[in-house]
Short mmCIF file of C-alpha atoms and ligand atoms in Angstrom, two decimals:
data_model
loop_
_atom_site.label_atom_id
_atom_site.label_comp_id
_atom_site.label_asym_id
_atom_site.label_seq_id
_atom_site.Cartn_x
_atom_site.Cartn_y
_atom_site.Cartn_z
CA UNK E 1 23.84 -63.07 -2.31
CA UNK E 2 23.05 -66.76 -2.42
CA UNK E 3 20.17 -68.19 -0.40
CA UNK E 4 19.40 -71.84 0.31
CA UNK E 5 15.79 -72.90 -0.32
CA UNK E 6 16.13 -76.66 -0.42
CA UNK E 7 19.02 -79.08 0.06
CA UNK E 8 19.70 -82.31 -1.85
CA UNK E 9 21.99 -84.82 -0.14
CA UNK E 10 23.52 -87.34 -2.55
CA UNK E 11 24.32 -90.62 -0.81
CA UNK E 12 22.35 -91.96 2.17
CA UNK E 13 25.14 -93.79 4.01
CA UNK E 14 26.39 -92.99 7.50
CA UNK E 15 27.28 -89.40 6.64
CA UNK E 16 24.55 -88.67 4.09
CA UNK E 17 21.62 -89.67 6.29
CA UNK E 18 23.06 -87.76 9.26
CA UNK E 19 23.58 -84.60 7.16
CA UNK E 20 20.02 -84.89 5.84
CA UNK E 21 18.72 -85.23 9.39
CA UNK E 22 20.50 -82.21 10.84
CA UNK E 23 19.53 -80.09 7.81
CA UNK E 24 15.89 -81.05 8.36
CA UNK E 25 16.28 -80.32 12.06
CA UNK E 26 17.36 -76.80 11.09
CA UNK E 27 14.09 -76.42 9.14
CA UNK E 28 15.27 -77.20 5.60
CA UNK E 29 13.29 -79.25 3.15
CA UNK E 30 15.73 -82.06 2.23
CA UNK E 31 15.85 -84.50 -0.67
CA UNK E 32 17.86 -87.59 0.24
CA UNK E 33 19.03 -89.38 -2.86
CA UNK E 34 20.54 -92.83 -3.34
CA UNK E 35 20.74 -95.32 -6.19
CA UNK E 36 18.46 -97.95 -4.58
CA UNK E 37 15.26 -97.68 -2.60
CA UNK E 38 16.57 -100.28 -0.12
CA UNK E 39 19.47 -97.95 0.82
CA UNK E 40 17.03 -95.10 1.39
CA UNK E 41 14.74 -97.27 3.52
CA UNK E 42 17.66 -98.22 5.72
CA UNK E 43 18.75 -94.57 5.96
CA UNK E 44 15.24 -93.49 6.99
CA UNK E 45 15.22 -96.21 9.68
CA UNK E 46 18.50 -94.86 11.04
CA UNK E 47 17.17 -91.30 10.99
CA UNK E 48 14.06 -92.43 12.90
CA UNK E 49 16.24 -94.25 15.46
CA UNK E 50 18.36 -91.15 15.97
CA UNK E 51 15.36 -88.81 16.21
CA UNK E 52 13.73 -91.15 18.76
CA UNK E 53 16.91 -90.98 20.84
CA UNK E 54 16.69 -87.18 20.77
CA UNK E 55 13.03 -87.33 21.81
CA UNK E 56 13.90 -89.79 24.63
CA UNK E 57 16.52 -87.32 25.86
CA UNK E 58 14.01 -84.46 25.55
CA UNK E 59 16.22 -82.60 23.10
CA UNK E 60 13.23 -82.35 20.76
CA UNK E 61 9.51 -82.93 21.22
CA UNK E 62 7.47 -85.71 19.57
CA UNK E 63 5.66 -83.21 17.34
CA UNK E 64 8.97 -81.64 16.23
CA UNK E 65 10.27 -85.16 15.51
CA UNK E 66 7.39 -85.82 13.14
CA UNK E 67 7.90 -82.51 11.35
CA UNK E 68 11.60 -83.23 10.91
CA UNK E 69 10.95 -86.65 9.39
CA UNK E 70 8.32 -85.17 7.07
CA UNK E 71 10.88 -82.67 5.77
CA UNK E 72 13.12 -85.49 4.46
CA UNK E 73 12.11 -86.88 1.06
CA UNK E 74 13.89 -90.05 -0.11
CA UNK E 75 14.26 -90.13 -3.91
CA UNK E 76 16.03 -92.53 -6.30
CA UNK E 77 15.58 -90.70 -9.60
CA UNK E 78 18.48 -88.26 -10.03
CA UNK E 79 16.81 -85.51 -12.07
CA UNK E 80 13.86 -85.41 -9.67
CA UNK E 81 16.20 -85.31 -6.66
CA UNK E 82 17.84 -82.10 -7.89
CA UNK E 83 14.67 -80.22 -8.77
CA UNK E 84 14.20 -76.97 -6.82
CA UNK E 85 17.32 -77.50 -4.69
CA UNK E 86 20.02 -74.89 -4.73
CA UNK E 87 22.54 -76.63 -2.48
CA UNK E 88 23.72 -80.13 -3.36
CA UNK E 89 25.72 -81.90 -0.66
CA UNK E 90 27.52 -84.91 -2.09
CA UNK E 91 28.30 -87.68 0.40
CA UNK E 92 29.14 -90.64 -1.87
CA UNK E 93 32.06 -93.02 -1.13
CA UNK E 94 35.57 -91.64 -1.14
CA UNK E 95 36.66 -92.64 -4.61
CA UNK E 96 37.73 -89.98 -7.08
CA UNK E 97 36.50 -91.93 -10.12
CA UNK E 98 33.08 -92.39 -8.56
CA UNK E 99 32.89 -88.74 -7.54
CA UNK E 100 33.80 -87.69 -11.10
CA UNK E 101 30.98 -89.85 -12.46
CA UNK E 102 28.48 -88.42 -9.97
CA UNK E 103 29.41 -84.81 -10.77
CA UNK E 104 29.23 -85.47 -14.52
CA UNK E 105 25.73 -86.87 -14.04
CA UNK E 106 24.43 -84.06 -11.86
CA UNK E 107 25.88 -81.41 -14.20
CA UNK E 108 23.36 -82.61 -16.81
CA UNK E 109 20.43 -81.49 -14.64
CA UNK E 110 21.99 -78.76 -12.52
CA UNK E 111 20.85 -75.16 -12.87
CA UNK E 112 23.42 -72.35 -13.00
CA UNK E 113 22.70 -71.09 -9.51
CA UNK E 114 23.25 -74.45 -7.78
CA UNK E 115 26.06 -74.67 -5.26
CA UNK E 116 27.90 -77.95 -4.93
CA UNK E 117 29.37 -79.03 -1.59
CA UNK E 118 31.36 -82.21 -1.13
CA UNK E 119 31.52 -84.04 2.18
CA UNK E 120 34.79 -85.61 1.02
CA UNK E 121 36.87 -86.70 3.98
CA UNK E 122 40.27 -86.34 2.34
CA UNK E 123 40.20 -85.37 -1.34
CA UNK E 124 41.43 -81.91 -2.32
CA UNK E 125 38.45 -79.71 -3.19
CA UNK E 126 40.24 -78.08 -6.13
CA UNK E 127 40.68 -81.54 -7.69
CA UNK E 128 37.02 -82.55 -7.35
CA UNK E 129 35.70 -79.14 -8.39
CA UNK E 130 37.68 -79.42 -11.63
CA UNK E 131 35.16 -82.12 -12.72
CA UNK E 132 32.42 -79.49 -12.74
CA UNK E 133 31.59 -76.35 -14.66
CA UNK E 134 31.45 -74.37 -11.40
CA UNK E 135 34.64 -74.49 -9.33
CA UNK E 136 33.67 -71.01 -8.10
CA UNK E 137 30.44 -72.43 -6.63
CA UNK E 138 32.07 -75.51 -5.14
CA UNK E 139 33.15 -76.02 -1.53
CA UNK E 140 34.21 -78.74 0.91
CA UNK E 141 31.78 -79.25 3.79
CA UNK E 142 33.24 -82.00 5.94
CA UNK E 143 30.96 -83.34 8.66
CA UNK E 144 31.99 -85.87 11.34
CA UNK E 145 30.44 -89.16 12.29
CA UNK E 146 27.85 -89.17 13.76
CA UNK E 147 26.81 -85.83 12.21
CA UNK E 148 23.87 -85.73 14.62
CA UNK E 149 26.22 -85.47 17.62
CA UNK E 150 29.61 -84.16 16.44
CA UNK E 151 29.70 -80.35 16.59
CA UNK E 152 32.44 -79.72 13.98
CA UNK E 153 32.22 -79.05 10.26
CA UNK E 154 35.46 -78.34 8.40
CA UNK E 155 34.92 -75.88 5.56
CA UNK E 156 37.40 -76.16 2.73
CA UNK E 157 37.38 -73.56 -0.02
CA UNK E 158 39.06 -74.70 -3.24
CA UNK E 159 41.43 -72.49 -5.23
CA UNK E 160 38.53 -70.93 -7.17
CA UNK E 161 35.73 -70.91 -4.57
CA UNK E 162 34.00 -67.51 -4.37
CA UNK E 163 34.13 -65.80 -0.98
CA UNK E 164 30.30 -65.56 -1.07
CA UNK E 165 30.09 -69.36 -1.26
CA UNK E 166 32.44 -69.74 1.70
CA UNK E 167 30.31 -67.22 3.64
CA UNK E 168 27.16 -69.15 2.75
CA UNK E 169 28.76 -72.40 3.95
CA UNK E 170 29.79 -70.78 7.25
CA UNK E 171 26.22 -69.53 7.78
CA UNK E 172 24.73 -72.91 6.90
CA UNK E 173 26.98 -74.68 9.39
CA UNK E 174 25.92 -72.27 12.11
CA UNK E 175 22.25 -72.73 11.17
CA UNK E 176 22.55 -76.51 11.58
CA UNK E 177 23.99 -75.71 15.03
CA UNK E 178 27.55 -76.79 14.30
CA UNK E 179 30.87 -74.98 14.60
CA UNK E 180 32.68 -74.19 11.35
CA UNK E 181 36.45 -74.24 11.07
CA UNK E 182 37.80 -73.00 7.75
CA UNK E 183 40.86 -74.94 6.55
CA UNK E 184 43.32 -72.39 5.25
CA UNK E 185 44.84 -74.89 2.84
CA UNK E 186 43.20 -77.61 0.77
CA UNK E 187 45.53 -80.44 1.90
CA UNK E 188 44.72 -84.20 1.77
CA UNK E 189 42.84 -85.13 4.98
CA UNK E 190 42.24 -81.49 5.94
CA UNK E 191 42.70 -81.15 9.73
CA UNK E 192 41.04 -83.97 11.70
CA UNK E 193 41.56 -86.86 9.27
CA UNK E 194 45.22 -85.97 9.04
CA UNK E 195 45.37 -86.95 12.71
CA UNK E 196 42.71 -89.67 12.87
CA UNK E 197 43.43 -91.92 9.84
CA UNK E 198 47.21 -92.28 10.49
CA UNK E 199 46.38 -93.13 14.14
CA UNK E 200 44.42 -96.21 13.04
CA UNK E 201 47.46 -97.50 11.13
CA UNK E 202 49.83 -96.69 13.98
CA UNK E 203 47.55 -98.49 16.44
CA UNK E 204 47.77 -101.58 14.20
CA UNK E 205 51.60 -101.28 14.23
CA UNK E 206 51.46 -101.04 18.04
CA UNK E 207 49.83 -104.49 18.16
CA UNK E 208 52.68 -105.98 16.08
CA UNK E 209 55.50 -104.09 17.74
CA UNK E 210 54.49 -104.31 21.41
CA UNK E 211 52.32 -107.42 21.68
CA UNK E 212 49.57 -105.37 23.37
CA UNK E 213 45.94 -106.41 22.80
CA UNK E 214 43.36 -104.28 20.98
CA UNK E 215 41.45 -103.68 24.20
CA UNK E 216 44.66 -102.53 25.92
CA UNK E 217 45.54 -100.12 23.08
CA UNK E 218 41.96 -98.85 22.96
CA UNK E 219 41.66 -98.51 26.71
CA UNK E 220 44.88 -96.47 26.77
CA UNK E 221 43.54 -94.31 23.91
CA UNK E 222 40.48 -93.60 26.00
CA UNK E 223 41.92 -93.26 29.48
CA UNK E 224 45.39 -91.86 28.72
CA UNK E 225 44.88 -89.90 25.49
CA UNK E 226 41.37 -88.67 26.41
CA UNK E 227 39.63 -89.97 23.29
CA UNK E 228 35.93 -90.85 23.81
CA UNK E 229 36.36 -94.15 21.91
CA UNK E 230 39.30 -96.49 21.47
CA UNK E 231 41.09 -96.11 18.12
CA UNK E 232 40.10 -99.57 16.82
CA UNK E 233 36.59 -99.02 18.15
CA UNK E 234 36.43 -95.69 16.30
CA UNK E 235 37.80 -97.30 13.12
CA UNK E 236 35.05 -99.95 13.26
CA UNK E 237 32.48 -97.26 13.95
CA UNK E 238 33.72 -95.17 11.00
CA UNK E 239 33.94 -98.17 8.64
CA UNK E 240 36.98 -99.85 7.07
CA UNK E 241 35.72 -98.86 3.62
CA UNK E 242 35.96 -95.21 4.63
CA UNK E 243 39.33 -95.67 6.35
CA UNK E 244 40.80 -97.69 3.48
CA UNK E 245 39.64 -95.29 0.75
CA UNK E 246 40.74 -92.25 2.74
CA UNK E 247 44.12 -93.93 3.26
CA UNK E 248 44.65 -94.70 -0.44
CA UNK E 249 43.60 -91.23 -1.56
CA UNK E 250 45.77 -89.46 1.03
CA UNK E 251 48.78 -91.72 0.55
CA UNK E 252 48.69 -91.37 -3.24
CA UNK E 253 49.00 -87.59 -2.82
CA UNK E 254 51.37 -87.32 0.11
CA UNK E 255 53.57 -90.10 1.48
CA UNK E 256 54.32 -88.08 4.61
CA UNK E 257 50.74 -88.09 5.84
CA UNK E 258 50.39 -91.77 6.58
CA UNK E 259 52.32 -95.00 7.07
CA UNK E 260 49.81 -97.62 5.86
CA UNK E 261 49.46 -100.89 7.76
CA UNK E 262 48.32 -103.83 5.56
CA UNK E 263 45.65 -104.90 8.09
CA UNK E 264 43.30 -102.10 6.99
CA UNK E 265 43.33 -103.16 3.35
CA UNK E 266 42.96 -106.80 4.42
CA UNK E 267 39.86 -106.06 6.52
CA UNK E 268 38.45 -104.01 3.66
CA UNK E 269 39.02 -106.80 1.13
CA UNK E 270 37.46 -109.36 3.51
CA UNK E 271 34.43 -107.05 3.76
CA UNK E 272 35.03 -106.82 7.51
CA UNK E 273 34.07 -103.19 7.49
CA UNK E 274 33.37 -102.71 11.20
CA UNK E 275 30.09 -102.18 12.99
CA UNK E 276 28.11 -101.98 9.75
CA UNK E 277 29.00 -105.56 8.76
CA UNK E 278 29.07 -106.99 12.31
CA UNK E 279 32.85 -107.50 12.20
CA UNK E 280 35.92 -105.34 11.79
CA UNK E 281 38.70 -105.21 14.34
CA UNK E 282 36.05 -106.37 16.82
CA UNK E 283 32.92 -108.48 16.50
CA UNK E 284 29.41 -106.94 16.90
CA UNK E 285 25.86 -108.21 17.43
CA UNK E 286 24.53 -106.52 14.29
CA UNK E 287 24.85 -103.16 12.57
CA UNK E 288 23.34 -101.13 15.40
CA UNK E 289 25.20 -98.65 17.59
CA UNK E 290 27.30 -100.70 19.99
CA UNK E 291 30.27 -99.91 22.24
CA UNK E 292 33.38 -101.90 23.14
CA UNK E 293 34.08 -102.46 26.86
CA UNK E 294 37.25 -100.55 27.73
CA UNK E 295 38.73 -100.32 31.23
CA UNK E 296 41.25 -98.27 33.19
CA UNK E 297 42.86 -101.54 34.28
CA UNK E 298 43.54 -102.55 30.64
CA UNK E 299 44.78 -99.01 29.93
CA UNK E 300 47.57 -99.50 32.49
CA UNK E 301 49.03 -102.31 30.34
CA UNK E 302 49.87 -100.12 27.34
CA UNK E 303 51.96 -96.96 27.00
CA UNK E 304 50.41 -94.96 24.13
CA UNK E 305 53.52 -92.84 23.49
CA UNK E 306 53.85 -93.91 19.80
CA UNK E 307 50.21 -92.90 19.26
CA UNK E 308 50.62 -89.56 21.02
CA UNK E 309 53.85 -89.00 19.08
CA UNK E 310 52.42 -89.45 15.60
CA UNK E 311 49.27 -87.48 16.45
CA UNK E 312 51.39 -84.59 17.71
CA UNK E 313 53.76 -84.85 14.76
CA UNK E 314 50.92 -84.68 12.21
CA UNK E 315 49.33 -81.86 14.22
CA UNK E 316 52.68 -80.04 14.05
CA UNK E 317 52.77 -80.54 10.28
CA UNK E 318 49.36 -78.83 9.99
CA UNK E 319 50.63 -75.87 12.03
CA UNK E 320 54.00 -75.65 10.20
CA UNK E 321 52.21 -75.70 6.86
CA UNK E 322 49.67 -73.02 7.77
CA UNK E 323 46.58 -75.23 7.44
CA UNK E 324 45.42 -74.09 10.88
CA UNK E 325 46.88 -72.57 14.01
CA UNK E 326 47.24 -74.41 17.30
CA UNK E 327 44.01 -73.04 18.73
CA UNK E 328 42.02 -74.12 15.64
CA UNK E 329 43.70 -77.52 15.73
CA UNK E 330 42.72 -78.14 19.35
CA UNK E 331 39.20 -76.93 18.70
CA UNK E 332 38.88 -79.23 15.67
CA UNK E 333 40.04 -82.26 17.67
CA UNK E 334 37.71 -81.43 20.53
CA UNK E 335 34.64 -80.91 18.34
CA UNK E 336 35.41 -83.41 15.55
CA UNK E 337 36.81 -86.34 17.57
CA UNK E 338 35.50 -85.52 21.03
CA UNK E 339 39.02 -85.20 22.49
CA UNK E 340 38.54 -84.40 26.16
CA UNK E 341 42.00 -82.92 26.81
CA UNK E 342 44.07 -80.83 24.40
CA UNK E 343 46.52 -82.91 22.37
CA UNK E 344 49.48 -80.65 23.18
CA UNK E 345 48.59 -80.81 26.90
CA UNK E 346 48.84 -84.61 26.68
CA UNK E 347 52.10 -84.17 24.76
CA UNK E 348 53.51 -81.90 27.45
CA UNK E 349 52.56 -84.36 30.18
CA UNK E 350 54.32 -87.14 28.25
CA UNK E 351 57.26 -84.78 27.65
CA UNK E 352 58.07 -83.11 24.31
CA UNK E 353 61.59 -84.48 24.47
CA UNK E 354 60.27 -88.03 25.03
CA UNK E 355 58.03 -87.62 22.00
CA UNK E 356 60.88 -86.37 19.82
CA UNK E 357 63.09 -89.25 20.99
CA UNK E 358 60.29 -91.75 20.25
CA UNK E 359 59.85 -90.34 16.75
CA UNK E 360 63.60 -90.37 16.06
CA UNK E 361 63.81 -93.95 17.21
CA UNK E 362 60.86 -94.95 14.99
CA UNK E 363 62.42 -92.98 12.11
CA UNK E 364 65.64 -94.98 12.44
CA UNK E 365 63.72 -98.25 12.41
CA UNK E 366 60.91 -97.54 9.94
CA UNK E 367 61.75 -94.49 7.84
CA UNK E 368 60.99 -90.86 7.17
CA UNK E 369 57.26 -90.92 8.00
CA UNK E 370 58.33 -90.56 11.63
CA UNK E 371 60.75 -87.65 11.12
CA UNK E 372 59.89 -84.99 13.74
CA UNK E 373 58.27 -81.87 12.28
CA UNK E 374 60.12 -78.53 12.65
CA UNK E 375 57.24 -77.07 14.73
CA UNK E 376 57.51 -79.95 17.20
CA UNK E 377 61.31 -79.53 17.33
CA UNK E 378 60.81 -75.81 18.05
CA UNK E 379 58.93 -76.74 21.25
CA UNK E 380 62.07 -78.36 22.71
CA UNK E 381 63.21 -76.48 25.81
N1 LIG K 1 21.85 -89.94 17.08
C1 LIG K 1 21.33 -89.79 18.31
N2 LIG K 1 21.85 -90.38 19.42
C2 LIG K 1 22.93 -91.16 19.24
C3 LIG K 1 23.55 -91.34 17.98
C4 LIG K 1 22.96 -90.70 16.86
N3 LIG K 1 23.45 -90.83 15.63
N4 LIG K 1 24.62 -92.14 18.12
C5 LIG K 1 24.70 -92.46 19.43
N5 LIG K 1 23.68 -91.88 20.11
C6 LIG K 1 23.35 -91.99 21.52
C7 LIG K 1 23.69 -93.34 22.12
O1 LIG K 1 22.76 -94.33 21.77
C8 LIG K 1 23.68 -93.02 23.61
O2 LIG K 1 22.33 -93.04 24.03
P1 LIG K 1 21.92 -93.73 25.45
O3 LIG K 1 22.47 -92.78 26.48
O4 LIG K 1 20.44 -93.75 25.41
O5 LIG K 1 22.55 -95.07 25.50
C9 LIG K 1 24.19 -91.57 23.63
O6 LIG K 1 24.16 -91.09 22.26
C10 LIG K 1 25.59 -91.43 24.16
O7 LIG K 1 26.40 -92.41 23.56
P2 LIG K 1 27.45 -93.23 24.42
O8 LIG K 1 26.89 -93.68 25.70
O9 LIG K 1 28.04 -94.27 23.52
O10 LIG K 1 28.47 -92.12 24.88
P3 LIG K 1 29.55 -91.14 24.37
O11 LIG K 1 29.53 -90.11 25.42
O12 LIG K 1 30.85 -91.81 24.09
O13 LIG K 1 29.07 -90.42 23.02
C11 LIG K 1 29.90 -90.33 20.78
C12 LIG K 1 29.02 -91.06 21.79
C13 LIG K 1 29.38 -88.90 20.59
C14 LIG K 1 29.80 -91.07 19.46
C15 LIG K 1 31.36 -90.26 21.33
O14 LIG K 1 31.78 -91.55 21.67
C16 LIG K 1 32.35 -89.69 20.33
O15 LIG K 1 32.48 -88.48 20.21
N6 LIG K 1 33.10 -90.57 19.65
C17 LIG K 1 34.12 -90.16 18.69
C18 LIG K 1 33.51 -89.99 17.36
C19 LIG K 1 34.50 -89.44 16.35
O16 LIG K 1 35.68 -89.32 16.58
N7 LIG K 1 33.99 -89.09 15.17
C20 LIG K 1 34.78 -88.60 14.09
C21 LIG K 1 35.39 -89.71 13.32
S1 LIG K 1 36.31 -89.10 11.94
C22 LIG K 1 35.12 -88.72 10.83
O17 LIG K 1 33.96 -88.88 11.01
C23 LIG K 1 35.60 -88.12 9.57
C24 LIG K 1 35.36 -89.02 8.41
O18 LIG K 1 35.70 -88.27 7.25
C25 LIG K 1 36.17 -90.28 8.46
#
């Protein structure tokens, strides 16, 4: 049986620092590693901000807060960062070449008993694990932003992952007080990103095709689709670097998963990455947590049926292809994206037939991405 004594988190960005924080909150000694001290300083500031919020809300006490921060050790030097850890959680940017380089480097210092977990948002685990000497001790552990608040972790075993490693990952996720959902197939985007990332592109098409404003589309996402944030707001919050890289990696493997809109690449190339750079779809004061003002009045000006349709169609694909069942899908969307009403309940209120007709119409105009999935067609009365 494997046992975790200490965790190293590679990468201190939005996901890495959050994963380090929740691991420390569960009592683990954590090494947070990045390539520059300045990145680690920023990450520690964000952790302190988040912990203070939890103290303010009386979720933890001041003395617990101090202990948690003391359990997180920022380190630049790679060899030192791996010493004495037996679980390495990699949270570096979503770029297969970069991930390959990182795994080749850590293999030089890794001991045989180390388990590698990747927080990849979209890349097949079997592909990444093939860069290492230990595909049997390699697993996908996909957290959601912000890891401190989102209760879901998708667990993705690769083709060679040992059952014991999957069991260990399930236990770890429960220990950090999250809910694990095991993806039954290692498909690009897993469950939640297969819904979320295509929605960002579709929302951009909605601006072009309907003339609606971003605030109208976002308000409708919030008040009619029951998302906690608008889709553009969520894209900015996630970061256009993440969305763009996830898009390219998913699209290169499966053209059916996504219909890319050029705006995402354009924002990425202009370094308008969202909240972290002060500008993305919207403009922000700085890189701190900030919300966009959305209203029920603005929601009334946009009918989100194309957004509901592609979300339901991609959800149907996941069910048809045995990645998850409907119950797991709804749970993943609730816990990973904060969806306040089940997606298929929204779909039924819009009308399954209306959704199928919308998709067929979009298919005629824009191609096979919109072709209705057989599971969705089977719901026709
Ligand atoms: N730590 C602690 N507190 C935090 C925090 C953090 N990291 N981030 C925000 N908060 C605080 C806020 O400051 C606020 O505090 P306040 O009450 O003192 O002002 C409090 O949490 C509540 O925030 P909001 O008032 O903005 O209210 P919400 O009820 O909307 O909750 C949210 C915030 C949990 C972020 C919610 O909006 C949400 O669930 N959004 C959707 C997020 C989502 O979909 N994430 C997944 C994206 S996909 C992904 O990550 C996968 C990747 O691979 C791409």
